[in-house]
Every structure is written in C-alpha cells, then in structure tokens.
Amino acid sequence: QENVPFGEPRAELLGIWKELQDAGLYCDLVYAPRAWQILFEHWNEDFVRPPSGRLMYVHTGGLEGVSSQITRYKRQGLLDSPALIDEFTANTGGDTAD
C-alpha cells in the first residue's frame, strides 16, 4: 500500500472527496478521503466488511480546514473548478481563501 504523506494534495483523494460530497457526505479534505480510500480498497476483505454489509462512518468534524486545503489543491493545479468550490461553500456554509 502506498505511503501518502499527511495532508498532501492528491488528485485521487480529491476525487474521493467529490464522490462523497455528491453522495451528500460533506467531510474534511484531509482525513476522510484517505479513510474512505482505504475502506474502498479493502471493502471485500473480512476484517473490514461487516456481515450485514453496513458501515457506520463517524464524521468527527474538520470542515473548517477544507478552505485551506482547497487553496493548496488550487495552488498545485489539482483544482480549477469554481463550480466545485461554490458547491462546497453552498452546502456547508464554508468559505474558501484564495
């Protein structure tokens, strides 16, 4: 499994974050995408997937840090979609810094 440096903007993590947002799960852009990436990769393994097929994900906050992460993604050229930024802001009441 690849070692992902903490907080480093990565296209695949941004994609997971967007997928979660599209599903109505508004979460942070640092911890949640990486957690869900690992869950998606290992979902069919017995130690991850419960017999019921249901999973409870406890969102512990962190939305206030999304604006600074979005700025980092923009600076690295991984995010240039104003629509995505506007959608996040509209759905969470967040604000993004430039």
Short mmCIF file of C-alpha atoms in Angstrom, two decimals:
data_model
loop_
_atom_site.label_atom_id
_atom_site.label_comp_id
_atom_site.label_asym_id
_atom_site.label_seq_id
_atom_site.Cartn_x
_atom_site.Cartn_y
_atom_site.Cartn_z
CA GLN A 1 0.00 0.00 0.00
CA GLU A 2 1.28 3.42 -0.92
CA ASN A 3 2.50 5.77 1.78
CA VAL A 4 0.58 9.03 1.41
CA PRO A 5 2.19 11.98 3.19
CA PHE A 6 -0.20 13.65 5.62
CA GLY A 7 -2.25 16.44 4.06
CA GLU A 8 -0.55 16.26 0.67
CA PRO A 9 -2.96 17.26 -2.11
CA ARG A 10 -3.54 14.28 -4.41
CA ALA A 11 -5.90 14.01 -7.36
CA GLU A 12 -7.30 10.63 -6.26
CA LEU A 13 -8.14 11.97 -2.79
CA LEU A 14 -9.85 14.99 -4.30
CA GLY A 15 -11.88 12.60 -6.47
CA ILE A 16 -12.96 10.60 -3.42
CA TRP A 17 -13.86 13.82 -1.58
CA LYS A 18 -16.00 14.90 -4.55
CA GLU A 19 -17.65 11.46 -4.71
CA LEU A 20 -18.52 11.67 -1.00
CA GLN A 21 -19.86 15.19 -1.46
CA ASP A 22 -22.01 14.02 -4.41
CA ALA A 23 -23.45 11.33 -2.10
CA GLY A 24 -24.37 14.00 0.46
CA LEU A 25 -21.50 13.38 2.87
CA TYR A 26 -19.74 16.68 3.46
CA CYS A 27 -16.45 15.96 5.14
CA ASP A 28 -12.96 17.29 5.61
CA LEU A 29 -10.40 17.14 2.80
CA VAL A 30 -7.53 15.73 4.87
CA TYR A 31 -8.63 12.67 6.86
CA ALA A 32 -11.91 11.49 5.33
CA PRO A 33 -10.80 10.92 1.71
CA ARG A 34 -7.84 8.81 2.85
CA ALA A 35 -10.01 6.84 5.28
CA TRP A 36 -12.58 6.16 2.56
CA GLN A 37 -9.84 5.27 0.06
CA ILE A 38 -8.64 2.54 2.41
CA LEU A 39 -12.21 1.36 3.05
CA PHE A 40 -12.92 1.18 -0.70
CA GLU A 41 -9.68 -0.73 -1.34
CA HIS A 42 -10.37 -3.31 1.37
CA TRP A 43 -14.17 -3.46 1.41
CA ASN A 44 -14.41 -7.11 0.37
CA GLU A 45 -11.96 -8.30 2.99
CA ASP A 46 -13.48 -9.93 6.07
CA PHE A 47 -11.72 -7.65 8.53
CA VAL A 48 -13.38 -4.55 7.01
CA ARG A 49 -16.76 -5.51 5.67
CA PRO A 50 -19.26 -6.39 8.39
CA PRO A 51 -21.58 -9.37 7.76
CA SER A 52 -24.52 -7.01 7.34
CA GLY A 53 -22.71 -5.08 4.61
CA ARG A 54 -23.44 -1.89 6.52
CA LEU A 55 -20.86 0.52 7.78
CA MET A 56 -21.16 3.40 10.19
CA TYR A 57 -18.70 6.19 9.50
CA VAL A 58 -18.40 8.66 12.35
CA HIS A 59 -17.62 12.07 10.96
CA THR A 60 -15.69 13.95 13.61
CA GLY A 61 -15.62 17.38 12.04
CA GLY A 62 -12.85 19.26 10.36
CA LEU A 63 -14.90 21.18 7.81
CA GLU A 64 -13.26 24.43 8.86
CA GLY A 65 -9.99 23.16 7.38
CA VAL A 66 -11.44 22.49 3.93
CA SER A 67 -10.94 26.06 2.73
CA SER A 68 -7.20 25.94 3.37
CA GLN A 69 -6.93 22.51 1.74
CA ILE A 70 -8.85 23.76 -1.30
CA THR A 71 -6.34 26.59 -1.56
CA ARG A 72 -3.50 24.05 -1.52
CA TYR A 73 -5.20 21.97 -4.22
CA LYS A 74 -5.67 25.08 -6.36
CA ARG A 75 -2.00 26.10 -5.97
CA GLN A 76 -0.87 22.64 -7.07
CA GLY A 77 -3.10 22.82 -10.16
CA LEU A 78 -5.31 19.94 -9.00
CA LEU A 79 -8.43 22.04 -8.60
CA ASP A 80 -9.57 24.62 -11.07
CA SER A 81 -13.31 24.11 -10.91
CA PRO A 82 -15.08 27.12 -9.42
CA ALA A 83 -18.30 25.06 -9.52
CA LEU A 84 -16.85 22.50 -7.09
CA ILE A 85 -15.72 25.24 -4.72
CA ASP A 86 -19.08 27.01 -4.99
CA GLU A 87 -20.94 23.73 -4.35
CA PHE A 88 -18.93 23.02 -1.20
CA THR A 89 -19.42 26.56 0.08
CA ALA A 90 -23.17 26.46 -0.60
CA ASN A 91 -23.63 23.07 1.09
CA THR A 92 -21.53 23.69 4.19
CA GLY A 93 -21.58 27.42 4.71
CA GLY A 94 -17.80 27.26 4.37
CA ASP A 95 -15.62 29.94 2.93
CA THR A 96 -12.60 29.40 0.74
CA ALA A 97 -9.49 31.51 0.82
CA ASP A 98 -7.55 32.41 -2.30
#
